[in-house]
PDB file of C-alpha atoms in Angstrom:
ATOM      1  CA  MET P   1      -1.780 -19.060  19.507  1.00 97.00           C
ATOM      2  CA  ALA P   2      -2.596 -21.075  22.663  1.00 96.00           C
ATOM      3  CA  ASP P   3       0.380 -23.523  22.026  1.00 96.00           C
ATOM      4  CA  ARG P   4       2.833 -20.522  21.698  1.00 97.00           C
ATOM      5  CA  THR P   5       3.143 -20.578  18.098  1.00 98.00           C
ATOM      6  CA  VAL P   6       3.447 -17.331  16.006  1.00 98.00           C
ATOM      7  CA  ILE P   7       3.358 -17.061  12.235  1.00 98.00           C
ATOM      8  CA  LEU P   8       6.326 -14.612  11.170  1.00 98.00           C
ATOM      9  CA  THR P   9       7.287 -12.786   8.059  1.00 97.00           C
ATOM     10  CA  THR P  10      10.070 -10.238   7.186  1.00 94.00           C
ATOM     11  CA  LEU P  11       9.458  -6.875   5.391  1.00 94.00           C
ATOM     12  CA  ASN P  12      11.750  -4.196   3.974  1.00 90.00           C
ATOM     13  CA  ASP P  13      10.711  -0.899   2.306  1.00 91.00           C
ATOM     14  CA  ALA P  14      11.261  -2.473  -1.163  1.00 87.00           C
ATOM     15  CA  TRP P  15       8.325  -4.898  -0.639  1.00 92.00           C
ATOM     16  CA  SER P  16       6.097  -2.722   1.520  1.00 94.00           C
ATOM     17  CA  ALA P  17       5.017  -0.044  -0.951  1.00 92.00           C
ATOM     18  CA  PRO P  18       1.319   0.165  -1.647  1.00 93.00           C
ATOM     19  CA  ASN P  19      -0.079  -2.489  -4.245  1.00 92.00           C
ATOM     20  CA  SER P  20       3.164  -4.241  -3.612  1.00 94.00           C
ATOM     21  CA  VAL P  21       4.380  -7.617  -2.354  1.00 96.00           C
ATOM     22  CA  ILE P  22       2.934  -7.277   1.390  1.00 97.00           C
ATOM     23  CA  ASP P  23      -0.490  -6.316   0.059  1.00 98.00           C
ATOM     24  CA  LEU P  24      -0.826  -9.364  -2.107  1.00 98.00           C
ATOM     25  CA  PHE P  25       0.406 -11.472   0.946  1.00 98.00           C
ATOM     26  CA  LEU P  26      -2.186  -9.975   3.253  1.00 98.00           C
ATOM     27  CA  GLU P  27      -4.894 -10.226   0.814  1.00 98.00           C
ATOM     28  CA  SER P  28      -4.254 -13.994   0.165  1.00 98.00           C
ATOM     29  CA  PHE P  29      -5.057 -14.589   3.727  1.00 98.00           C
ATOM     30  CA  ARG P  30      -8.223 -12.756   3.512  1.00 98.00           C
ATOM     31  CA  ILE P  31      -9.688 -14.435   0.476  1.00 98.00           C
ATOM     32  CA  GLY P  32      -8.204 -17.977   1.514  1.00 98.00           C
ATOM     33  CA  GLU P  33     -10.194 -20.957   3.055  1.00 97.00           C
ATOM     34  CA  GLY P  34      -9.972 -20.668   6.547  1.00 95.00           C
ATOM     35  CA  THR P  35      -6.789 -18.332   6.541  1.00 98.00           C
ATOM     36  CA  ASP P  36      -8.247 -14.919   7.720  1.00 98.00           C
ATOM     37  CA  VAL P  37      -8.498 -15.789  11.344  1.00 98.00           C
ATOM     38  CA  LEU P  38      -4.674 -16.687  11.202  1.00 98.00           C
ATOM     39  CA  LEU P  39      -3.844 -12.847  10.639  1.00 98.00           C
ATOM     40  CA  ASN P  40      -4.413 -12.690  14.529  1.00 98.00           C
ATOM     41  CA  HIS P  41      -1.341 -14.665  14.600  1.00 98.00           C
ATOM     42  CA  LEU P  42       0.867 -12.728  12.275  1.00 98.00           C
ATOM     43  CA  LEU P  43       3.704 -10.620  13.377  1.00 98.00           C
ATOM     44  CA  ILE P  44       5.418  -8.708  10.655  1.00 98.00           C
ATOM     45  CA  VAL P  45       9.136  -8.035  11.209  1.00 96.00           C
ATOM     46  CA  ALA P  46      10.028  -4.769   9.685  1.00 94.00           C
ATOM     47  CA  MET P  47      13.787  -4.479   8.672  1.00 89.00           C
ATOM     48  CA  ASP P  48      13.762  -0.869   8.209  1.00 90.00           C
ATOM     49  CA  GLN P  49      11.891   2.097   9.473  1.00 92.00           C
ATOM     50  CA  LYS P  50       9.883   3.058   6.358  1.00 93.00           C
ATOM     51  CA  ALA P  51       8.624  -0.764   6.540  1.00 94.00           C
ATOM     52  CA  PHE P  52       7.883  -0.564   9.996  1.00 96.00           C
ATOM     53  CA  ASP P  53       5.702   2.767   9.372  1.00 96.00           C
ATOM     54  CA  ARG P  54       4.102   0.978   6.512  1.00 97.00           C
ATOM     55  CA  CYS P  55       3.179  -2.139   8.620  1.00 97.00           C
ATOM     56  CA  LYS P  56       1.602  -0.018  11.546  1.00 97.00           C
ATOM     57  CA  PHE P  57      -0.700   1.292   8.756  1.00 97.00           C
ATOM     58  CA  ILE P  58      -1.940  -2.050   7.306  1.00 98.00           C
ATOM     59  CA  HIS P  59      -1.438  -4.568  10.254  1.00 98.00           C
ATOM     60  CA  PRO P  60      -2.051  -4.621  13.962  1.00 98.00           C
ATOM     61  CA  HIS P  61       1.123  -6.750  14.600  1.00 98.00           C
ATOM     62  CA  CYS P  62       4.554  -5.197  13.648  1.00 98.00           C
ATOM     63  CA  TYR P  63       7.950  -5.585  15.320  1.00 97.00           C
ATOM     64  CA  SER P  64      10.887  -3.350  14.460  1.00 95.00           C
ATOM     65  CA  LEU P  65      14.282  -5.132  13.759  1.00 90.00           C
ATOM     66  CA  GLN P  66      16.699  -2.925  12.621  1.00 77.00           C
ATOM     67  CA  THR P  67      20.661  -3.362  12.416  1.00 68.00           C
ATOM     68  CA  GLU P  68      22.927  -0.827  13.105  1.00 63.00           C
ATOM     69  CA  GLY P  69      25.124  -0.052  10.032  1.00 57.00           C
ATOM     70  CA  VAL P  70      23.122  -1.669   7.609  1.00 55.00           C
ATOM     71  CA  ASP P  71      20.146  -0.362   5.236  1.00 50.00           C
ATOM     72  CA  PHE P  72      17.946  -3.064   4.475  1.00 49.00           C
ATOM     73  CA  SER P  73      15.410  -0.718   2.960  1.00 50.00           C
ATOM     74  CA  PRO P  74      16.188  -0.930  -0.942  1.00 47.00           C
ATOM     75  CA  GLU P  75      15.458  -3.977  -2.837  1.00 48.00           C
ATOM     76  CA  LYS P  76      18.055  -6.536  -2.122  1.00 45.00           C
ATOM     77  CA  ILE P  77      19.474  -8.515  -5.422  1.00 47.00           C
ATOM     78  CA  PHE P  78      19.515 -12.361  -4.820  1.00 47.00           C
ATOM     79  CA  MET P  79      22.971 -13.319  -3.436  1.00 46.00           C
ATOM     80  CA  SER P  80      24.149  -9.609  -3.215  1.00 55.00           C
ATOM     81  CA  PRO P  81      26.252  -8.855  -0.001  1.00 58.00           C
ATOM     82  CA  ASP P  82      23.325  -7.082   1.541  1.00 61.00           C
ATOM     83  CA  TYR P  83      20.911  -9.724   0.450  1.00 68.00           C
ATOM     84  CA  LEU P  84      23.093 -12.166   2.163  1.00 71.00           C
ATOM     85  CA  LYS P  85      23.463 -10.050   5.303  1.00 74.00           C
ATOM     86  CA  MET P  86      19.397  -9.727   5.575  1.00 74.00           C
ATOM     87  CA  MET P  87      19.152 -13.586   5.380  1.00 78.00           C
ATOM     88  CA  TRP P  88      21.668 -14.348   8.249  1.00 79.00           C
ATOM     89  CA  ARG P  89      20.004 -11.596  10.041  1.00 86.00           C
ATOM     90  CA  ARG P  90      16.748 -13.396   9.951  1.00 88.00           C
ATOM     91  CA  ILE P  91      18.257 -16.663  11.028  1.00 91.00           C
ATOM     92  CA  GLU P  92      19.660 -14.904  14.070  1.00 93.00           C
ATOM     93  CA  PHE P  93      16.222 -13.457  15.099  1.00 94.00           C
ATOM     94  CA  LEU P  94      14.335 -16.815  14.402  1.00 96.00           C
ATOM     95  CA  ARG P  95      16.914 -18.155  16.897  1.00 96.00           C
ATOM     96  CA  THR P  96      15.903 -15.583  19.319  1.00 96.00           C
ATOM     97  CA  VAL P  97      12.274 -16.305  19.024  1.00 98.00           C
ATOM     98  CA  LEU P  98      12.891 -20.000  19.598  1.00 98.00           C
ATOM     99  CA  GLN P  99      14.804 -19.213  22.790  1.00 98.00           C
ATOM    100  CA  LEU P 100      11.953 -17.034  24.133  1.00 98.00           C
ATOM    101  CA  GLY P 101       9.754 -20.278  24.051  1.00 98.00           C
ATOM    102  CA  TYR P 102       7.885 -19.445  20.656  1.00 98.00           C
ATOM    103  CA  SER P 103       7.480 -21.870  18.094  1.00 98.00           C
ATOM    104  CA  PHE P 104       6.811 -20.386  14.650  1.00 98.00           C
ATOM    105  CA  VAL P 105       6.068 -20.609  10.973  1.00 98.00           C
ATOM    106  CA  PHE P 106       8.142 -18.371   9.086  1.00 97.00           C
ATOM    107  CA  THR P 107       6.945 -17.326   5.709  1.00 98.00           C
ATOM    108  CA  ASP P 108       8.412 -15.077   3.056  1.00 96.00           C
ATOM    109  CA  ALA P 109       6.155 -12.309   2.093  1.00 97.00           C
ATOM    110  CA  ASP P 110       6.063 -13.555  -1.548  1.00 97.00           C
ATOM    111  CA  ILE P 111       4.139 -16.608  -0.339  1.00 98.00           C
ATOM    112  CA  LEU P 112       0.502 -16.263  -1.082  1.00 98.00           C
ATOM    113  CA  TRP P 113      -1.615 -18.617   1.563  1.00 98.00           C
ATOM    114  CA  PHE P 114      -4.958 -20.094   0.309  1.00 98.00           C
ATOM    115  CA  ARG P 115      -5.457 -22.707   3.045  1.00 98.00           C
ATOM    116  CA  ASN P 116      -4.557 -23.357   6.591  1.00 97.00           C
ATOM    117  CA  PRO P 117      -1.169 -25.032   6.635  1.00 97.00           C
ATOM    118  CA  PHE P 118      -1.342 -26.518  10.063  1.00 97.00           C
ATOM    119  CA  LEU P 119      -3.940 -28.932   8.809  1.00 96.00           C
ATOM    120  CA  GLN P 120      -1.179 -30.466   6.544  1.00 96.00           C
ATOM    121  CA  PHE P 121       1.649 -30.457   8.967  1.00 96.00           C
ATOM    122  CA  PRO P 122       2.587 -33.895  10.518  1.00 92.00           C
ATOM    123  CA  PRO P 123       2.600 -34.194  14.113  1.00 90.00           C
ATOM    124  CA  ALA P 124       5.486 -34.406  16.283  1.00 91.00           C
ATOM    125  CA  GLU P 125       8.303 -33.023  14.283  1.00 96.00           C
ATOM    126  CA  ASP P 126      10.830 -30.479  15.282  1.00 97.00           C
ATOM    127  CA  MET P 127      11.136 -28.928  11.960  1.00 97.00           C
ATOM    128  CA  LEU P 128       9.123 -28.891   8.681  1.00 98.00           C
ATOM    129  CA  MET P 129      10.972 -27.174   5.803  1.00 96.00           C
ATOM    130  CA  ALA P 130       9.476 -26.458   2.348  1.00 96.00           C
ATOM    131  CA  SER P 131      11.144 -27.633  -0.711  1.00 95.00           C
ATOM    132  CA  ASP P 132      12.255 -26.060  -3.935  1.00 94.00           C
ATOM    133  CA  ILE P 133      12.218 -29.649  -5.550  1.00 95.00           C
ATOM    134  CA  PHE P 134      10.110 -32.289  -3.507  1.00 97.00           C
ATOM    135  CA  MET P 135      11.091 -35.767  -4.419  1.00 96.00           C
ATOM    136  CA  GLY P 136       8.312 -37.779  -3.374  1.00 96.00           C
ATOM    137  CA  ASP P 137       9.214 -38.777   0.195  1.00 97.00           C
ATOM    138  CA  PRO P 138       9.082 -36.090   3.244  1.00 97.00           C
ATOM    139  CA  SER P 139      12.020 -37.952   4.850  1.00 96.00           C
ATOM    140  CA  LEU P 140      14.520 -37.949   2.186  1.00 96.00           C
ATOM    141  CA  LEU P 141      17.092 -35.398   2.935  1.00 94.00           C
ATOM    142  CA  ASN P 142      17.941 -34.976  -0.887  1.00 93.00           C
ATOM    143  CA  ASN P 143      14.771 -32.663  -0.861  1.00 94.00           C
ATOM    144  CA  LEU P 144      16.021 -29.250  -2.054  1.00 92.00           C
ATOM    145  CA  ALA P 145      15.116 -26.948   0.748  1.00 92.00           C
ATOM    146  CA  ASN P 146      13.506 -23.648   0.518  1.00 92.00           C
ATOM    147  CA  GLY P 147      13.781 -21.678   3.734  1.00 90.00           C
ATOM    148  CA  GLY P 148      11.197 -19.093   2.674  1.00 93.00           C
ATOM    149  CA  PHE P 149       8.673 -21.466   4.466  1.00 97.00           C
ATOM    150  CA  ASN P 150       9.104 -23.637   7.707  1.00 97.00           C
ATOM    151  CA  TYR P 151       7.563 -24.771  10.803  1.00 98.00           C
ATOM    152  CA  VAL P 152      10.058 -25.012  13.783  1.00 98.00           C
ATOM    153  CA  ARG P 153       8.960 -26.318  17.198  1.00 98.00           C
ATOM    154  CA  SER P 154      10.862 -24.477  20.190  1.00 98.00           C
ATOM    155  CA  ASN P 155      12.803 -26.982  22.087  1.00 97.00           C
ATOM    156  CA  SER P 156      16.506 -27.460  22.997  1.00 97.00           C
ATOM    157  CA  LEU P 157      17.322 -29.476  19.728  1.00 96.00           C
ATOM    158  CA  THR P 158      15.866 -26.595  17.479  1.00 97.00           C
ATOM    159  CA  ILE P 159      17.404 -23.970  19.258  1.00 97.00           C
ATOM    160  CA  GLU P 160      20.932 -25.418  19.302  1.00 95.00           C
ATOM    161  CA  PHE P 161      20.376 -26.174  15.476  1.00 94.00           C
ATOM    162  CA  TYR P 162      19.665 -22.508  14.828  1.00 94.00           C
ATOM    163  CA  LYS P 163      22.622 -21.686  16.853  1.00 94.00           C
ATOM    164  CA  TYR P 164      24.578 -24.145  14.689  1.00 93.00           C
ATOM    165  CA  TRP P 165      23.156 -22.616  11.341  1.00 90.00           C
ATOM    166  CA  HIS P 166      23.969 -19.232  12.174  1.00 89.00           C
ATOM    167  CA  MET P 167      27.657 -19.977  13.137  1.00 90.00           C
ATOM    168  CA  ALA P 168      28.122 -22.120  10.081  1.00 86.00           C
ATOM    169  CA  ARG P 169      27.861 -18.682   7.696  1.00 84.00           C
ATOM    170  CA  LYS P 170      31.699 -18.490   8.535  1.00 82.00           C
ATOM    171  CA  LEU P 171      32.391 -21.945   7.353  1.00 86.00           C
ATOM    172  CA  TYR P 172      30.663 -21.091   4.119  1.00 84.00           C
ATOM    173  CA  PRO P 173      31.357 -17.570   3.301  1.00 81.00           C
ATOM    174  CA  GLY P 174      29.330 -15.890   0.606  1.00 71.00           C
ATOM    175  CA  SER P 175      26.674 -18.654   0.814  1.00 77.00           C
ATOM    176  CA  HIS P 176      22.974 -18.244   1.274  1.00 78.00           C
ATOM    177  CA  ASP P 177      21.422 -19.590   4.450  1.00 83.00           C
ATOM    178  CA  GLN P 178      19.562 -22.128   2.655  1.00 82.00           C
ATOM    179  CA  ASP P 179      22.638 -23.558   0.850  1.00 85.00           C
ATOM    180  CA  VAL P 180      24.269 -23.583   4.193  1.00 87.00           C
ATOM    181  CA  PHE P 181      21.072 -25.599   5.508  1.00 89.00           C
ATOM    182  CA  ASP P 182      21.289 -28.184   3.023  1.00 85.00           C
ATOM    183  CA  GLU P 183      25.000 -28.787   4.076  1.00 87.00           C
ATOM    184  CA  LEU P 184      23.981 -29.106   7.655  1.00 88.00           C
ATOM    185  CA  LYS P 185      20.801 -30.957   7.391  1.00 88.00           C
ATOM    186  CA  ARG P 186      22.192 -34.339   7.562  1.00 87.00           C
ATOM    187  CA  ASP P 187      24.387 -33.680  10.371  1.00 86.00           C
ATOM    188  CA  GLY P 188      21.351 -32.026  12.034  1.00 86.00           C
ATOM    189  CA  VAL P 189      19.435 -35.154  11.790  1.00 88.00           C
ATOM    190  CA  THR P 190      21.968 -37.728  12.579  1.00 86.00           C
ATOM    191  CA  ARG P 191      24.165 -36.030  15.094  1.00 89.00           C
ATOM    192  CA  MET P 192      21.532 -33.751  16.838  1.00 91.00           C
ATOM    193  CA  GLY P 193      18.637 -36.096  16.376  1.00 93.00           C
ATOM    194  CA  LEU P 194      16.540 -33.291  14.895  1.00 94.00           C
ATOM    195  CA  LYS P 195      13.266 -34.677  13.555  1.00 96.00           C
ATOM    196  CA  LEU P 196      13.052 -32.983  10.036  1.00 96.00           C
ATOM    197  CA  LYS P 197      10.363 -33.636   7.430  1.00 97.00           C
ATOM    198  CA  PHE P 198      10.135 -31.796   4.080  1.00 96.00           C
ATOM    199  CA  LEU P 199       6.915 -30.568   2.902  1.00 97.00           C
ATOM    200  CA  ASP P 200       5.327 -31.512  -0.442  1.00 97.00           C
ATOM    201  CA  THR P 201       5.075 -29.112  -3.252  1.00 97.00           C
ATOM    202  CA  ALA P 202       1.381 -30.447  -3.809  1.00 96.00           C
ATOM    203  CA  TYR P 203       0.418 -28.416  -0.687  1.00 97.00           C
ATOM    204  CA  PHE P 204       3.181 -26.017  -0.478  1.00 97.00           C
ATOM    205  CA  GLY P 205       4.239 -25.144  -4.203  1.00 96.00           C
ATOM    206  CA  GLY P 206       6.361 -22.528  -5.861  1.00 96.00           C
ATOM    207  CA  PHE P 207       7.335 -21.543  -9.082  1.00 96.00           C
ATOM    208  CA  CYS P 208       9.944 -23.721  -9.037  1.00 95.00           C
ATOM    209  CA  GLN P 209       7.737 -26.812  -8.780  1.00 95.00           C
ATOM    210  CA  PRO P 210       4.190 -25.300  -8.934  1.00 91.00           C
ATOM    211  CA  ALA P 211       1.259 -26.918  -6.867  1.00 87.00           C
ATOM    212  CA  LYS P 212      -0.817 -27.756  -9.785  1.00 87.00           C
ATOM    213  CA  ASP P 213      -4.033 -28.890  -7.984  1.00 92.00           C
ATOM    214  CA  LEU P 214      -6.016 -26.040  -6.653  1.00 95.00           C
ATOM    215  CA  ASN P 215      -8.023 -28.181  -4.762  1.00 95.00           C
ATOM    216  CA  LYS P 216      -5.070 -29.100  -2.455  1.00 95.00           C
ATOM    217  CA  VAL P 217      -2.777 -25.891  -2.621  1.00 96.00           C
ATOM    218  CA  CYS P 218      -2.054 -24.292   0.786  1.00 97.00           C
ATOM    219  CA  THR P 219       0.517 -21.730  -0.250  1.00 98.00           C
ATOM    220  CA  MET P 220       2.183 -20.667  -3.468  1.00 97.00           C
ATOM    221  CA  HIS P 221       5.691 -19.064  -3.511  1.00 97.00           C
ATOM    222  CA  ALA P 222       7.372 -16.755  -6.098  1.00 97.00           C
ATOM    223  CA  ASN P 223      10.473 -18.734  -5.763  1.00 95.00           C
ATOM    224  CA  CYS P 224      12.836 -19.288  -8.649  1.00 94.00           C
ATOM    225  CA  CYS P 225      12.310 -15.582  -9.662  1.00 94.00           C
ATOM    226  CA  VAL P 226      14.554 -12.912  -9.418  1.00 88.00           C
ATOM    227  CA  GLY P 227      13.176  -9.040  -9.375  1.00 89.00           C
ATOM    228  CA  ILE P 228      10.284  -7.615  -7.670  1.00 92.00           C
ATOM    229  CA  GLU P 229       8.179  -6.613 -10.963  1.00 94.00           C
ATOM    230  CA  ARG P 230       8.307 -10.297 -12.144  1.00 96.00           C
ATOM    231  CA  LYS P 231       7.215 -11.699  -8.892  1.00 96.00           C
ATOM    232  CA  LEU P 232       4.403  -8.910  -8.640  1.00 97.00           C
ATOM    233  CA  HIS P 233       3.219  -9.745 -12.178  1.00 97.00           C
ATOM    234  CA  ASP P 234       3.057 -13.562 -11.366  1.00 97.00           C
ATOM    235  CA  LEU P 235       1.710 -13.128  -7.864  1.00 98.00           C
ATOM    236  CA  ARG P 236      -1.203 -11.042  -9.102  1.00 98.00           C
ATOM    237  CA  LEU P 237      -1.823 -13.632 -11.668  1.00 97.00           C
ATOM    238  CA  VAL P 238      -2.017 -16.228  -8.891  1.00 97.00           C
ATOM    239  CA  LEU P 239      -4.506 -14.172  -6.755  1.00 98.00           C
ATOM    240  CA  GLU P 240      -6.835 -13.826  -9.991  1.00 97.00           C
ATOM    241  CA  ASP P 241      -6.681 -17.559 -10.577  1.00 97.00           C
ATOM    242  CA  TRP P 242      -7.758 -18.157  -7.145  1.00 97.00           C
ATOM    243  CA  ARG P 243     -10.546 -15.649  -6.990  1.00 97.00           C
ATOM    244  CA  ASN P 244     -12.015 -17.326 -10.372  1.00 96.00           C
ATOM    245  CA  TYR P 245     -11.281 -20.800  -8.726  1.00 97.00           C
ATOM    246  CA  LYS P 246     -13.662 -20.049  -5.760  1.00 96.00           C
ATOM    247  CA  MET P 247     -16.627 -18.970  -8.204  1.00 96.00           C
ATOM    248  CA  LEU P 248     -16.360 -22.379  -9.952  1.00 95.00           C
ATOM    249  CA  SER P 249     -18.801 -25.281  -9.487  1.00 95.00           C
ATOM    250  CA  THR P 250     -17.250 -28.415  -7.967  1.00 92.00           C
ATOM    251  CA  GLU P 251     -16.985 -30.186 -11.319  1.00 92.00           C
ATOM    252  CA  GLN P 252     -15.202 -27.133 -13.018  1.00 93.00           C
ATOM    253  CA  LYS P 253     -12.768 -27.042 -10.062  1.00 93.00           C
ATOM    254  CA  ARG P 254     -11.377 -30.400 -10.981  1.00 89.00           C
ATOM    255  CA  ASN P 255      -9.600 -29.161 -14.112  1.00 87.00           C
ATOM    256  CA  VAL P 256      -8.389 -25.633 -13.228  1.00 90.00           C
ATOM    257  CA  THR P 257      -4.713 -24.693 -13.098  1.00 89.00           C
ATOM    258  CA  TRP P 258      -2.528 -21.479 -12.636  1.00 93.00           C
ATOM    259  CA  ARG P 259      -1.339 -19.284 -15.416  1.00 94.00           C
ATOM    260  CA  ALA P 260       1.919 -18.589 -13.440  1.00 94.00           C
ATOM    261  CA  PRO P 261       4.681 -18.680 -13.505  1.00 95.00           C
ATOM    262  CA  SER P 262       4.634 -16.474 -16.477  1.00 94.00           C
ATOM    263  CA  ALA P 263       6.862 -13.505 -16.463  1.00 95.00           C
ATOM    264  CA  CYS P 264       9.043 -15.720 -13.834  1.00 94.00           C
ATOM    265  CA  LYS P 265       9.065 -18.605 -16.255  1.00 83.00           C
ATOM    266  CA  ALA P 266      10.107 -16.187 -19.363  1.00 57.00           C
ATOM    267  CA  ILE P 267      13.524 -14.929 -17.735  1.00 49.00           C
ATOM    268  CA  LYS P 268      14.069 -18.493 -16.510  1.00 46.00           C
ATOM    269  CA  THR P 269      13.792 -19.703 -20.143  1.00 40.00           C
ATOM    270  CA  GLN P 270      16.003 -16.917 -21.436  1.00 39.00           C
ATOM    271  CA  GLN P 271      18.635 -17.851 -18.684  1.00 39.00           C
ATOM    272  CA  GLN P 272      18.693 -21.307 -19.988  1.00 32.00           C
TER     273      GLN P 272
END
């Protein structure tokens, strides 16, 4: 964009198959309100060769980020060793983006975009982070962070924080980057002076805490859900609900809600 902001998502072979996660992701931009133009600023970062080949077929802006000695192409089960390697490789790459002078919105590919999120971003913040659970105050550090969606401004503070974040994986071996962020966020805010705010799930929702009002929602994330088939089932429901919502009258739109999570909610209930 004119201010050197880029939208980034990562993709591996497991999520790149036809009619899979990446197709639903791109479709949401096309049918959202004012989101189709944002595709011009979206860079898909492919973690393996098959994902890169598929990206070039469906989107004009692709980047190959392969890691020697690691195969990121199969589905990575949450918290498995290869999953953690992929997450930390992502943090390392995002730090490089900041060092190159680009601010970014990072979005997981299992997030559907329905409205322009930039219109809901508060100004003059170094970092905006989505929440699994939003406690009602964007400044509250007890909000449960979700690293699948965030805005980061390129400056010396954020570059230093991303270096610190990536280094800290050694202090918390076997931990998810999101859990490590929760450990570091207070230090980043107090010691570094990082301006950090959390995003309200009323606008940036997910299956952990759905954005219930379709008149406000910007994005919906298939979080709190393990397994690609469950994610696909519920993401398709979300897309169908959005299409139906767009055809309703203003009065009817006031009372509509999501059917999802459905498959994701069922597995969560079983685990409980």
